[in-house]
Amino acid sequence: MQATVEWQHDLVFTATSGTGHSVTLDGNKTAGASPMEMVLAAAGACSSVDVVSILEKARQQVTGCRCEVKGERADAVPAVYTSIHLHFVVTGHDVAEKHVERAVQLSAEKYCSVAKMLEAAVTITHSFAIEQAA
């Protein structure tokens, strides 16, 4: 894997992945997300991919999945994350709690590469809720 990060102006950069996808990052948070916000987003996205994939394999009727990610940072520089909490809100038709619990657990313990990488230095916790689809 590879990526290129190119300075645009001020503290605005364009990051381009090896597959050609681009995202704007901004140290001032005006033109894009900050790099630290993207770390949270990456953890939420990586784990969400796992959760949705596992639920689909379990033949659950999932119509939506939202991961609300909250991070606490150290007060000193560098202001690294000290804790991250991922809360999944799964929407669907008759989605079984046991399947969601298992999917979140498998992502946390085995599959989410981003979270597994971060957990060496950060306390990562998980929770979930299930909402019935209309």
mmCIF file with all atom_site columns, C-alpha atoms in Angstrom:
data_model
loop_
_atom_site.group_PDB
_atom_site.id
_atom_site.type_symbol
_atom_site.label_atom_id
_atom_site.label_alt_id
_atom_site.label_comp_id
_atom_site.label_asym_id
_atom_site.label_entity_id
_atom_site.label_seq_id
_atom_site.pdbx_PDB_ins_code
_atom_site.Cartn_x
_atom_site.Cartn_y
_atom_site.Cartn_z
_atom_site.occupancy
_atom_site.B_iso_or_equiv
_atom_site.pdbx_formal_charge
_atom_site.auth_seq_id
_atom_site.auth_comp_id
_atom_site.auth_asym_id
_atom_site.auth_atom_id
_atom_site.pdbx_PDB_model_num
ATOM 1   C CA . MET A 1 1   ? 0.000   0.000   0.000  1.00 0.00 ? 1   MET A CA 1
ATOM 2   C CA . GLN A 1 2   ? 1.039   3.543   -0.535 1.00 0.00 ? 2   GLN A CA 1
ATOM 3   C CA . ALA A 1 3   ? -0.271  7.089   -0.437 1.00 0.00 ? 3   ALA A CA 1
ATOM 4   C CA . THR A 1 4   ? 0.891   10.530  -1.467 1.00 0.00 ? 4   THR A CA 1
ATOM 5   C CA . VAL A 1 5   ? 0.186   13.656  0.557  1.00 0.00 ? 5   VAL A CA 1
ATOM 6   C CA . GLU A 1 6   ? 0.612   16.935  -1.293 1.00 0.00 ? 6   GLU A CA 1
ATOM 7   C CA . TRP A 1 7   ? 0.526   20.412  0.192  1.00 0.00 ? 7   TRP A CA 1
ATOM 8   C CA . GLN A 1 8   ? -2.060  22.708  -1.427 1.00 0.00 ? 8   GLN A CA 1
ATOM 9   C CA . HIS A 1 9   ? -1.921  25.927  0.641  1.00 0.00 ? 9   HIS A CA 1
ATOM 10  C CA . ASP A 1 10  ? -1.982  27.061  4.274  1.00 0.00 ? 10  ASP A CA 1
ATOM 11  C CA . LEU A 1 11  ? -2.348  23.770  6.213  1.00 0.00 ? 11  LEU A CA 1
ATOM 12  C CA . VAL A 1 12  ? -4.437  22.097  3.482  1.00 0.00 ? 12  VAL A CA 1
ATOM 13  C CA . PHE A 1 13  ? -3.186  18.869  1.913  1.00 0.00 ? 13  PHE A CA 1
ATOM 14  C CA . THR A 1 14  ? -4.553  16.374  -0.587 1.00 0.00 ? 14  THR A CA 1
ATOM 15  C CA . ALA A 1 15  ? -3.955  12.741  0.261  1.00 0.00 ? 15  ALA A CA 1
ATOM 16  C CA . THR A 1 16  ? -4.186  10.317  -2.638 1.00 0.00 ? 16  THR A CA 1
ATOM 17  C CA . SER A 1 17  ? -4.259  6.590   -2.035 1.00 0.00 ? 17  SER A CA 1
ATOM 18  C CA . GLY A 1 18  ? -2.391  4.097   -4.159 1.00 0.00 ? 18  GLY A CA 1
ATOM 19  C CA . THR A 1 19  ? -5.713  3.217   -5.781 1.00 0.00 ? 19  THR A CA 1
ATOM 20  C CA . GLY A 1 20  ? -6.226  6.834   -6.857 1.00 0.00 ? 20  GLY A CA 1
ATOM 21  C CA . HIS A 1 21  ? -8.824  8.007   -4.339 1.00 0.00 ? 21  HIS A CA 1
ATOM 22  C CA . SER A 1 22  ? -8.298  11.468  -2.852 1.00 0.00 ? 22  SER A CA 1
ATOM 23  C CA . VAL A 1 23  ? -9.303  13.240  0.340  1.00 0.00 ? 23  VAL A CA 1
ATOM 24  C CA . THR A 1 24  ? -8.632  16.768  1.578  1.00 0.00 ? 24  THR A CA 1
ATOM 25  C CA . LEU A 1 25  ? -7.070  17.173  5.018  1.00 0.00 ? 25  LEU A CA 1
ATOM 26  C CA . ASP A 1 26  ? -6.688  20.476  6.829  1.00 0.00 ? 26  ASP A CA 1
ATOM 27  C CA . GLY A 1 27  ? -4.747  21.255  9.989  1.00 0.00 ? 27  GLY A CA 1
ATOM 28  C CA . ASN A 1 28  ? -7.144  24.174  10.573 1.00 0.00 ? 28  ASN A CA 1
ATOM 29  C CA . LYS A 1 29  ? -10.283 22.047  9.941  1.00 0.00 ? 29  LYS A CA 1
ATOM 30  C CA . THR A 1 30  ? -11.805 24.572  7.515  1.00 0.00 ? 30  THR A CA 1
ATOM 31  C CA . ALA A 1 31  ? -11.265 22.910  4.133  1.00 0.00 ? 31  ALA A CA 1
ATOM 32  C CA . GLY A 1 32  ? -11.283 19.314  5.344  1.00 0.00 ? 32  GLY A CA 1
ATOM 33  C CA . ALA A 1 33  ? -10.963 17.008  8.296  1.00 0.00 ? 33  ALA A CA 1
ATOM 34  C CA . SER A 1 34  ? -7.820  17.137  10.406 1.00 0.00 ? 34  SER A CA 1
ATOM 35  C CA . PRO A 1 35  ? -5.433  14.186  10.258 1.00 0.00 ? 35  PRO A CA 1
ATOM 36  C CA . MET A 1 36  ? -6.480  13.176  13.790 1.00 0.00 ? 36  MET A CA 1
ATOM 37  C CA . GLU A 1 37  ? -10.166 13.267  12.796 1.00 0.00 ? 37  GLU A CA 1
ATOM 38  C CA . MET A 1 38  ? -9.288  10.991  9.892  1.00 0.00 ? 38  MET A CA 1
ATOM 39  C CA . VAL A 1 39  ? -7.731  8.498   12.324 1.00 0.00 ? 39  VAL A CA 1
ATOM 40  C CA . LEU A 1 40  ? -11.119 8.261   14.075 1.00 0.00 ? 40  LEU A CA 1
ATOM 41  C CA . ALA A 1 41  ? -12.916 7.984   10.750 1.00 0.00 ? 41  ALA A CA 1
ATOM 42  C CA . ALA A 1 42  ? -10.538 5.247   9.602  1.00 0.00 ? 42  ALA A CA 1
ATOM 43  C CA . ALA A 1 43  ? -11.158 3.227   12.768 1.00 0.00 ? 43  ALA A CA 1
ATOM 44  C CA . GLY A 1 44  ? -14.926 3.622   12.391 1.00 0.00 ? 44  GLY A CA 1
ATOM 45  C CA . ALA A 1 45  ? -14.909 2.779   8.693  1.00 0.00 ? 45  ALA A CA 1
ATOM 46  C CA . CYS A 1 46  ? -12.632 -0.237  9.064  1.00 0.00 ? 46  CYS A CA 1
ATOM 47  C CA . SER A 1 47  ? -14.710 -1.706  11.862 1.00 0.00 ? 47  SER A CA 1
ATOM 48  C CA . SER A 1 48  ? -17.984 -0.886  10.068 1.00 0.00 ? 48  SER A CA 1
ATOM 49  C CA . VAL A 1 49  ? -16.826 -2.816  6.999  1.00 0.00 ? 49  VAL A CA 1
ATOM 50  C CA . ASP A 1 50  ? -16.296 -5.825  9.252  1.00 0.00 ? 50  ASP A CA 1
ATOM 51  C CA . VAL A 1 51  ? -19.613 -5.468  11.071 1.00 0.00 ? 51  VAL A CA 1
ATOM 52  C CA . VAL A 1 52  ? -21.695 -5.118  7.901  1.00 0.00 ? 52  VAL A CA 1
ATOM 53  C CA . SER A 1 53  ? -19.852 -7.962  6.163  1.00 0.00 ? 53  SER A CA 1
ATOM 54  C CA . ILE A 1 54  ? -20.278 -10.310 9.125  1.00 0.00 ? 54  ILE A CA 1
ATOM 55  C CA . LEU A 1 55  ? -23.974 -9.435  9.494  1.00 0.00 ? 55  LEU A CA 1
ATOM 56  C CA . GLU A 1 56  ? -24.592 -9.996  5.786  1.00 0.00 ? 56  GLU A CA 1
ATOM 57  C CA . LYS A 1 57  ? -22.881 -13.396 5.982  1.00 0.00 ? 57  LYS A CA 1
ATOM 58  C CA . ALA A 1 58  ? -25.184 -14.195 8.926  1.00 0.00 ? 58  ALA A CA 1
ATOM 59  C CA . ARG A 1 59  ? -28.110 -13.339 6.610  1.00 0.00 ? 59  ARG A CA 1
ATOM 60  C CA . GLN A 1 60  ? -29.289 -10.473 8.787  1.00 0.00 ? 60  GLN A CA 1
ATOM 61  C CA . GLN A 1 61  ? -31.562 -7.969  7.040  1.00 0.00 ? 61  GLN A CA 1
ATOM 62  C CA . VAL A 1 62  ? -29.398 -4.894  7.625  1.00 0.00 ? 62  VAL A CA 1
ATOM 63  C CA . THR A 1 63  ? -30.515 -1.664  5.969  1.00 0.00 ? 63  THR A CA 1
ATOM 64  C CA . GLY A 1 64  ? -28.088 0.704   7.686  1.00 0.00 ? 64  GLY A CA 1
ATOM 65  C CA . CYS A 1 65  ? -25.036 0.870   9.885  1.00 0.00 ? 65  CYS A CA 1
ATOM 66  C CA . ARG A 1 66  ? -23.651 3.995   11.522 1.00 0.00 ? 66  ARG A CA 1
ATOM 67  C CA . CYS A 1 67  ? -20.538 4.083   13.666 1.00 0.00 ? 67  CYS A CA 1
ATOM 68  C CA . GLU A 1 68  ? -20.306 7.016   16.057 1.00 0.00 ? 68  GLU A CA 1
ATOM 69  C CA . VAL A 1 69  ? -16.659 7.355   17.069 1.00 0.00 ? 69  VAL A CA 1
ATOM 70  C CA . LYS A 1 70  ? -15.459 9.440   20.014 1.00 0.00 ? 70  LYS A CA 1
ATOM 71  C CA . GLY A 1 71  ? -11.843 9.947   20.920 1.00 0.00 ? 71  GLY A CA 1
ATOM 72  C CA . GLU A 1 72  ? -10.200 11.428  23.997 1.00 0.00 ? 72  GLU A CA 1
ATOM 73  C CA . ARG A 1 73  ? -6.794  13.011  23.528 1.00 0.00 ? 73  ARG A CA 1
ATOM 74  C CA . ALA A 1 74  ? -3.923  13.711  25.883 1.00 0.00 ? 74  ALA A CA 1
ATOM 75  C CA . ASP A 1 75  ? -3.619  17.277  27.179 1.00 0.00 ? 75  ASP A CA 1
ATOM 76  C CA . ALA A 1 76  ? 0.077   17.456  26.346 1.00 0.00 ? 76  ALA A CA 1
ATOM 77  C CA . VAL A 1 77  ? 1.872   17.560  23.010 1.00 0.00 ? 77  VAL A CA 1
ATOM 78  C CA . PRO A 1 78  ? 1.798   15.260  21.182 1.00 0.00 ? 78  PRO A CA 1
ATOM 79  C CA . ALA A 1 79  ? -1.964  15.122  21.770 1.00 0.00 ? 79  ALA A CA 1
ATOM 80  C CA . VAL A 1 80  ? -2.327  11.433  21.006 1.00 0.00 ? 80  VAL A CA 1
ATOM 81  C CA . TYR A 1 81  ? -5.563  9.541   21.520 1.00 0.00 ? 81  TYR A CA 1
ATOM 82  C CA . THR A 1 82  ? -5.767  7.948   24.942 1.00 0.00 ? 82  THR A CA 1
ATOM 83  C CA . SER A 1 83  ? -9.149  6.310   24.364 1.00 0.00 ? 83  SER A CA 1
ATOM 84  C CA . ILE A 1 84  ? -11.504 5.683   21.468 1.00 0.00 ? 84  ILE A CA 1
ATOM 85  C CA . HIS A 1 85  ? -15.099 4.477   21.700 1.00 0.00 ? 85  HIS A CA 1
ATOM 86  C CA . LEU A 1 86  ? -16.957 3.044   18.707 1.00 0.00 ? 86  LEU A CA 1
ATOM 87  C CA . HIS A 1 87  ? -20.753 2.908   19.006 1.00 0.00 ? 87  HIS A CA 1
ATOM 88  C CA . PHE A 1 88  ? -22.539 1.044   16.217 1.00 0.00 ? 88  PHE A CA 1
ATOM 89  C CA . VAL A 1 89  ? -26.149 1.761   15.373 1.00 0.00 ? 89  VAL A CA 1
ATOM 90  C CA . VAL A 1 90  ? -27.420 -1.057  13.163 1.00 0.00 ? 90  VAL A CA 1
ATOM 91  C CA . THR A 1 91  ? -30.753 -0.632  11.402 1.00 0.00 ? 91  THR A CA 1
ATOM 92  C CA . GLY A 1 92  ? -32.671 -3.456  9.792  1.00 0.00 ? 92  GLY A CA 1
ATOM 93  C CA . HIS A 1 93  ? -35.559 -5.866  9.855  1.00 0.00 ? 93  HIS A CA 1
ATOM 94  C CA . ASP A 1 94  ? -35.539 -8.277  12.808 1.00 0.00 ? 94  ASP A CA 1
ATOM 95  C CA . VAL A 1 95  ? -31.767 -8.026  13.274 1.00 0.00 ? 95  VAL A CA 1
ATOM 96  C CA . ALA A 1 96  ? -30.747 -10.387 16.077 1.00 0.00 ? 96  ALA A CA 1
ATOM 97  C CA . GLU A 1 97  ? -28.830 -8.865  18.989 1.00 0.00 ? 97  GLU A CA 1
ATOM 98  C CA . LYS A 1 98  ? -26.608 -11.940 19.250 1.00 0.00 ? 98  LYS A CA 1
ATOM 99  C CA . HIS A 1 99  ? -25.452 -11.446 15.652 1.00 0.00 ? 99  HIS A CA 1
ATOM 100 C CA . VAL A 1 100 ? -24.657 -7.763  16.130 1.00 0.00 ? 100 VAL A CA 1
ATOM 101 C CA . GLU A 1 101 ? -22.815 -8.475  19.369 1.00 0.00 ? 101 GLU A CA 1
ATOM 102 C CA . ARG A 1 102 ? -20.780 -11.190 17.631 1.00 0.00 ? 102 ARG A CA 1
ATOM 103 C CA . ALA A 1 103 ? -20.014 -8.979  14.625 1.00 0.00 ? 103 ALA A CA 1
ATOM 104 C CA . VAL A 1 104 ? -18.789 -6.114  16.818 1.00 0.00 ? 104 VAL A CA 1
ATOM 105 C CA . GLN A 1 105 ? -16.736 -8.527  18.940 1.00 0.00 ? 105 GLN A CA 1
ATOM 106 C CA . LEU A 1 106 ? -15.124 -10.215 15.920 1.00 0.00 ? 106 LEU A CA 1
ATOM 107 C CA . SER A 1 107 ? -14.240 -6.857  14.410 1.00 0.00 ? 107 SER A CA 1
ATOM 108 C CA . ALA A 1 108 ? -12.705 -5.687  17.686 1.00 0.00 ? 108 ALA A CA 1
ATOM 109 C CA . GLU A 1 109 ? -10.800 -8.854  18.497 1.00 0.00 ? 109 GLU A CA 1
ATOM 110 C CA . LYS A 1 110 ? -9.788  -10.163 15.089 1.00 0.00 ? 110 LYS A CA 1
ATOM 111 C CA . TYR A 1 111 ? -10.547 -8.252  11.898 1.00 0.00 ? 111 TYR A CA 1
ATOM 112 C CA . CYS A 1 112 ? -10.256 -4.460  12.181 1.00 0.00 ? 112 CYS A CA 1
ATOM 113 C CA . SER A 1 113 ? -6.668  -3.720  11.182 1.00 0.00 ? 113 SER A CA 1
ATOM 114 C CA . VAL A 1 114 ? -6.899  -0.046  12.124 1.00 0.00 ? 114 VAL A CA 1
ATOM 115 C CA . ALA A 1 115 ? -8.178  -0.746  15.633 1.00 0.00 ? 115 ALA A CA 1
ATOM 116 C CA . LYS A 1 116 ? -5.700  -3.590  16.135 1.00 0.00 ? 116 LYS A CA 1
ATOM 117 C CA . MET A 1 117 ? -2.881  -1.223  15.184 1.00 0.00 ? 117 MET A CA 1
ATOM 118 C CA . LEU A 1 118 ? -4.130  1.516   17.517 1.00 0.00 ? 118 LEU A CA 1
ATOM 119 C CA . GLU A 1 119 ? -4.903  -0.705  20.509 1.00 0.00 ? 119 GLU A CA 1
ATOM 120 C CA . ALA A 1 120 ? -1.213  -1.018  21.365 1.00 0.00 ? 120 ALA A CA 1
ATOM 121 C CA . ALA A 1 121 ? -1.340  2.593   22.581 1.00 0.00 ? 121 ALA A CA 1
ATOM 122 C CA . VAL A 1 122 ? -5.047  3.425   22.915 1.00 0.00 ? 122 VAL A CA 1
ATOM 123 C CA . THR A 1 123 ? -7.888  1.965   24.986 1.00 0.00 ? 123 THR A CA 1
ATOM 124 C CA . ILE A 1 124 ? -10.609 1.050   22.484 1.00 0.00 ? 124 ILE A CA 1
ATOM 125 C CA . THR A 1 125 ? -14.146 0.225   23.593 1.00 0.00 ? 125 THR A CA 1
ATOM 126 C CA . HIS A 1 126 ? -17.273 -0.743  21.678 1.00 0.00 ? 126 HIS A CA 1
ATOM 127 C CA . SER A 1 127 ? -21.034 -0.651  22.104 1.00 0.00 ? 127 SER A CA 1
ATOM 128 C CA . PHE A 1 128 ? -24.034 -1.086  19.836 1.00 0.00 ? 128 PHE A CA 1
ATOM 129 C CA . ALA A 1 129 ? -27.723 -0.434  19.425 1.00 0.00 ? 129 ALA A CA 1
ATOM 130 C CA . ILE A 1 130 ? -30.249 -1.938  17.046 1.00 0.00 ? 130 ILE A CA 1
ATOM 131 C CA . GLU A 1 131 ? -33.015 0.074   15.428 1.00 0.00 ? 131 GLU A CA 1
ATOM 132 C CA . GLN A 1 132 ? -35.938 -1.497  13.625 1.00 0.00 ? 132 GLN A CA 1
ATOM 133 C CA . ALA A 1 133 ? -36.204 -0.292  10.015 1.00 0.00 ? 133 ALA A CA 1
ATOM 134 C CA . ALA A 1 134 ? -39.446 1.379   8.978  1.00 0.00 ? 134 ALA A CA 1
#
